[in-house]
């Protein structure tokens, strides 16, 4: 995250979107919070408490990567880190590197992106290999799994969690493709629900394109 924003090589698999996700206020989650990639896309309010340097508002961050620091729960982008500072105090906060913080899970909100998007990753190859990642997931949900509907056998099939937030399947069914998400609602005590995305991926899908699910998660 040397440019102060996110990184296109983050462990969640958001690629170029990870650079400016949430206006660059992003973070890598530690092993403690990673949850085998279910931490990807989770939003937190993070505050530091150094009097005279840290503000009271803190910063709202999105997990886009994985990383372990010096007994830290997050590694914030420098943009997110300095956002915790009072006006004209970022130059005093940044050199500290590691600070004590308080944090809490909060609902994700993306102005201008209120519906869940399904991106076919750049690694996909039409008709041979399908790899997807969810973008702009609102609310407080952990993604526990993604299934794909195979109309030829009338069955839902589990996609493999390749890494981070990326799920894949070789020889996918012909489109249009419907997906079913297994989501854990953190806000409601961990209740699990299934969310169906009908025909979310068109028949002739393309690698690198994000498709509108028309579903709002809140």
Tab-separated table of C-alpha atoms in Angstrom:
chain	number	residue	atom	x	y	z
A	1	UNK	CA	0.000	0.000	0.000
A	2	UNK	CA	3.000	2.289	-0.632
A	3	UNK	CA	0.962	4.749	-2.723
A	4	UNK	CA	-1.130	5.531	0.326
A	5	UNK	CA	-4.212	3.827	-1.055
A	6	UNK	CA	-4.925	0.134	-1.570
A	7	UNK	CA	-3.092	-2.471	-3.589
A	8	UNK	CA	-4.007	-4.337	-6.796
A	9	UNK	CA	-2.245	-7.419	-5.415
A	10	UNK	CA	-4.225	-7.809	-2.189
A	11	UNK	CA	-4.979	-11.276	-0.833
A	12	UNK	CA	-8.739	-10.769	-1.209
A	13	UNK	CA	-8.512	-10.704	-5.001
A	14	UNK	CA	-10.124	-7.315	-5.658
A	15	UNK	CA	-7.399	-6.516	-8.210
A	16	UNK	CA	-7.467	-2.947	-9.556
A	17	UNK	CA	-10.634	-2.188	-7.588
A	18	UNK	CA	-8.581	-2.662	-4.419
A	19	UNK	CA	-6.531	0.439	-5.211
A	20	UNK	CA	-9.362	2.900	-4.632
A	21	UNK	CA	-11.897	0.766	-2.741
A	22	UNK	CA	-13.628	2.902	-0.112
A	23	UNK	CA	-11.625	5.945	-1.279
A	24	UNK	CA	-8.394	4.223	-0.295
A	25	UNK	CA	-9.406	3.682	3.324
A	26	UNK	CA	-8.575	-0.013	3.364
A	27	UNK	CA	-6.668	-2.448	5.526
A	28	UNK	CA	-5.049	-5.846	5.688
A	29	UNK	CA	-6.559	-8.068	8.371
A	30	UNK	CA	-4.394	-10.128	10.686
A	31	UNK	CA	-4.609	-13.914	10.925
A	32	UNK	CA	-6.811	-13.381	13.980
A	33	UNK	CA	-9.490	-11.686	11.844
A	34	UNK	CA	-8.880	-13.303	8.443
A	35	UNK	CA	-11.298	-16.235	8.848
A	36	UNK	CA	-10.051	-18.054	5.746
A	37	UNK	CA	-10.894	-15.058	3.592
A	38	UNK	CA	-14.366	-14.389	5.032
A	39	UNK	CA	-12.913	-11.142	6.420
A	40	UNK	CA	-12.685	-9.773	2.872
A	41	UNK	CA	-15.119	-6.920	2.361
A	42	UNK	CA	-15.787	-6.486	6.090
A	43	UNK	CA	-16.023	-2.891	7.320
A	44	UNK	CA	-14.738	-1.548	10.613
A	45	UNK	CA	-14.608	1.741	12.449
A	46	UNK	CA	-11.075	2.189	13.778
A	47	UNK	CA	-10.009	4.858	16.258
A	48	UNK	CA	-6.693	5.685	17.869
A	49	UNK	CA	-6.517	7.442	21.224
A	50	UNK	CA	-3.383	9.573	21.311
A	51	UNK	CA	-4.442	12.896	22.779
A	52	UNK	CA	-3.547	15.888	20.683
A	53	UNK	CA	-2.900	13.753	17.603
A	54	UNK	CA	-5.880	11.427	16.996
A	55	UNK	CA	-9.344	12.714	16.199
A	56	UNK	CA	-12.519	11.363	17.760
A	57	UNK	CA	-14.150	10.238	14.500
A	58	UNK	CA	-11.624	7.593	13.519
A	59	UNK	CA	-11.721	6.024	10.059
A	60	UNK	CA	-14.086	3.588	8.348
A	61	UNK	CA	-12.039	0.901	6.616
A	62	UNK	CA	-12.689	-2.098	4.374
A	63	UNK	CA	-10.608	-5.281	4.542
A	64	UNK	CA	-8.991	-5.916	1.150
A	65	UNK	CA	-5.844	-7.802	2.111
A	66	UNK	CA	-4.183	-10.030	4.692
A	67	UNK	CA	-1.129	-9.158	6.743
A	68	UNK	CA	0.408	-9.524	10.186
A	69	UNK	CA	2.326	-6.720	11.832
A	70	UNK	CA	3.795	-6.180	15.294
A	71	UNK	CA	0.949	-7.740	17.307
A	72	UNK	CA	-1.543	-5.699	15.295
A	73	UNK	CA	-5.062	-6.622	14.187
A	74	UNK	CA	-4.899	-4.415	11.084
A	75	UNK	CA	-2.324	-2.922	8.763
A	76	UNK	CA	-3.988	0.241	7.501
A	77	UNK	CA	-3.219	1.937	4.223
A	78	UNK	CA	-1.327	5.134	4.950
A	79	UNK	CA	-4.361	7.076	3.693
A	80	UNK	CA	-6.556	5.363	6.283
A	81	UNK	CA	-3.904	5.737	8.982
A	82	UNK	CA	-3.560	9.491	8.536
A	83	UNK	CA	-7.347	9.904	8.397
A	84	UNK	CA	-7.371	9.088	12.132
A	85	UNK	CA	-5.312	12.217	12.819
A	86	UNK	CA	-6.469	15.665	13.808
A	87	UNK	CA	-6.066	18.392	11.168
A	88	UNK	CA	-2.379	19.052	10.464
A	89	UNK	CA	-1.332	16.193	12.777
A	90	UNK	CA	-0.899	13.396	10.211
A	91	UNK	CA	2.841	14.105	10.045
A	92	UNK	CA	3.060	13.293	13.740
A	93	UNK	CA	0.878	10.172	13.579
A	94	UNK	CA	2.368	8.450	10.530
A	95	UNK	CA	5.929	8.046	11.935
A	96	UNK	CA	4.585	6.142	14.932
A	97	UNK	CA	3.776	3.205	12.681
A	98	UNK	CA	2.033	1.124	15.353
A	99	UNK	CA	-0.596	2.616	17.654
A	100	UNK	CA	-3.207	1.258	20.021
A	101	UNK	CA	-6.699	1.380	18.547
A	102	UNK	CA	-10.270	0.509	19.348
A	103	UNK	CA	-12.385	-0.949	16.584
A	104	UNK	CA	-15.825	-2.323	15.875
A	105	UNK	CA	-17.521	-4.038	12.959
A	106	UNK	CA	-19.925	-1.716	11.155
A	107	UNK	CA	-22.273	-2.018	8.149
A	108	UNK	CA	-20.627	-1.413	4.791
A	109	UNK	CA	-21.984	1.435	2.689
A	110	UNK	CA	-20.705	2.494	-0.715
A	111	UNK	CA	-22.139	5.772	-2.045
A	112	UNK	CA	-22.980	5.289	-5.692
A	113	UNK	CA	-22.694	1.497	-5.367
A	114	UNK	CA	-25.703	0.344	-3.370
A	115	UNK	CA	-26.090	-2.990	-5.188
A	116	UNK	CA	-23.889	-6.046	-4.986
A	117	UNK	CA	-21.685	-6.612	-8.031
A	118	UNK	CA	-20.298	-9.935	-9.241
A	119	UNK	CA	-16.994	-9.533	-11.040
A	120	UNK	CA	-15.659	-12.198	-13.364
A	121	UNK	CA	-11.954	-12.034	-12.621
A	122	UNK	CA	-9.260	-11.459	-15.212
A	123	UNK	CA	-8.031	-15.037	-14.714
A	124	UNK	CA	-11.264	-16.459	-16.123
A	125	UNK	CA	-11.381	-18.073	-19.579
A	126	UNK	CA	-14.747	-18.141	-21.290
A	127	UNK	CA	-16.452	-21.534	-21.297
A	128	UNK	CA	-13.431	-23.232	-19.668
A	129	UNK	CA	-12.841	-21.607	-16.297
A	130	UNK	CA	-14.957	-19.180	-14.262
A	131	UNK	CA	-13.593	-17.191	-11.339
A	132	UNK	CA	-15.659	-14.568	-9.510
A	133	UNK	CA	-15.343	-12.067	-6.678
A	134	UNK	CA	-18.088	-10.069	-4.963
A	135	UNK	CA	-17.813	-6.280	-4.866
A	136	UNK	CA	-19.674	-3.663	-2.823
A	137	UNK	CA	-21.299	-6.058	-0.380
A	138	UNK	CA	-23.367	-3.892	1.958
A	139	UNK	CA	-24.350	-4.624	5.535
A	140	UNK	CA	-22.399	-6.827	7.926
A	141	UNK	CA	-22.032	-10.155	6.190
A	142	UNK	CA	-19.325	-12.788	6.014
A	143	UNK	CA	-19.399	-14.761	2.765
A	144	UNK	CA	-19.240	-18.435	3.739
A	145	UNK	CA	-19.643	-19.901	0.276
A	146	UNK	CA	-20.890	-19.467	-3.284
A	147	UNK	CA	-22.826	-22.040	-5.305
A	148	UNK	CA	-23.535	-22.119	-9.023
A	149	UNK	CA	-26.633	-23.607	-10.625
A	150	UNK	CA	-26.117	-26.311	-13.226
A	151	UNK	CA	-29.315	-26.500	-15.257
A	152	UNK	CA	-28.187	-29.649	-17.069
A	153	UNK	CA	-28.519	-31.687	-13.870
A	154	UNK	CA	-30.791	-29.255	-11.995
A	155	UNK	CA	-28.401	-29.008	-9.050
A	156	UNK	CA	-26.518	-26.361	-7.113
A	157	UNK	CA	-22.772	-26.976	-7.087
A	158	UNK	CA	-20.245	-25.546	-4.666
A	159	UNK	CA	-17.627	-23.256	-6.128
A	160	UNK	CA	-14.125	-23.564	-4.695
A	161	UNK	CA	-12.819	-20.782	-2.471
A	162	UNK	CA	-9.605	-20.313	-4.467
A	163	UNK	CA	-8.232	-17.603	-2.164
A	164	UNK	CA	-9.486	-14.571	-0.273
A	165	UNK	CA	-12.850	-13.537	-1.702
A	166	UNK	CA	-12.313	-15.369	-5.005
A	167	UNK	CA	-14.424	-18.423	-5.905
A	168	UNK	CA	-13.891	-20.535	-9.015
A	169	UNK	CA	-15.095	-23.532	-11.029
A	170	UNK	CA	-13.644	-25.285	-14.086
A	171	UNK	CA	-16.007	-26.075	-16.950
A	172	UNK	CA	-18.848	-23.899	-15.650
A	173	UNK	CA	-22.414	-24.409	-16.898
A	174	UNK	CA	-23.578	-22.417	-19.895
A	175	UNK	CA	-25.070	-19.068	-19.088
A	176	UNK	CA	-26.935	-17.147	-18.150
A	177	UNK	CA	-25.539	-18.219	-14.775
A	178	UNK	CA	-27.294	-18.036	-11.418
A	179	UNK	CA	-25.381	-17.972	-8.153
A	180	UNK	CA	-26.409	-18.630	-4.569
A	181	UNK	CA	-24.537	-16.984	-1.703
A	182	UNK	CA	-24.222	-18.393	1.797
A	183	UNK	CA	-23.990	-15.379	4.075
A	184	UNK	CA	-23.460	-14.994	7.809
A	185	UNK	CA	-25.203	-11.917	9.176
A	186	UNK	CA	-22.917	-10.560	11.887
A	187	UNK	CA	-25.430	-7.862	12.858
A	188	UNK	CA	-28.096	-10.437	13.750
A	189	UNK	CA	-25.912	-12.651	15.900
A	190	UNK	CA	-24.483	-14.801	13.136
A	191	UNK	CA	-27.659	-16.017	11.452
A	192	UNK	CA	-26.922	-17.729	8.129
A	193	UNK	CA	-29.040	-17.134	5.051
A	194	UNK	CA	-28.960	-17.959	1.351
A	195	UNK	CA	-29.226	-15.190	-1.233
A	196	UNK	CA	-29.995	-16.164	-4.822
A	197	UNK	CA	-28.688	-14.103	-7.726
A	198	UNK	CA	-30.771	-15.116	-10.729
A	199	UNK	CA	-29.026	-14.982	-14.123
A	200	UNK	CA	-26.438	-12.586	-12.701
A	201	UNK	CA	-23.775	-13.615	-15.238
A	202	UNK	CA	-24.820	-13.471	-18.914
A	203	UNK	CA	-24.469	-16.267	-21.470
A	204	UNK	CA	-21.425	-14.745	-23.150
A	205	UNK	CA	-19.588	-13.429	-20.114
A	206	UNK	CA	-16.236	-11.679	-20.296
A	207	UNK	CA	-13.220	-11.770	-17.996
A	208	UNK	CA	-12.652	-8.558	-16.070
A	209	UNK	CA	-16.288	-7.401	-16.225
A	210	UNK	CA	-18.418	-6.747	-13.127
A	211	UNK	CA	-22.114	-7.577	-13.426
A	212	UNK	CA	-24.931	-5.939	-11.459
A	213	UNK	CA	-26.745	-8.438	-9.239
A	214	UNK	CA	-29.649	-6.003	-8.679
A	215	UNK	CA	-29.525	-7.167	-5.042
A	216	UNK	CA	-28.980	-4.830	-2.109
A	217	UNK	CA	-27.418	-6.188	1.070
A	218	UNK	CA	-28.097	-4.071	4.125
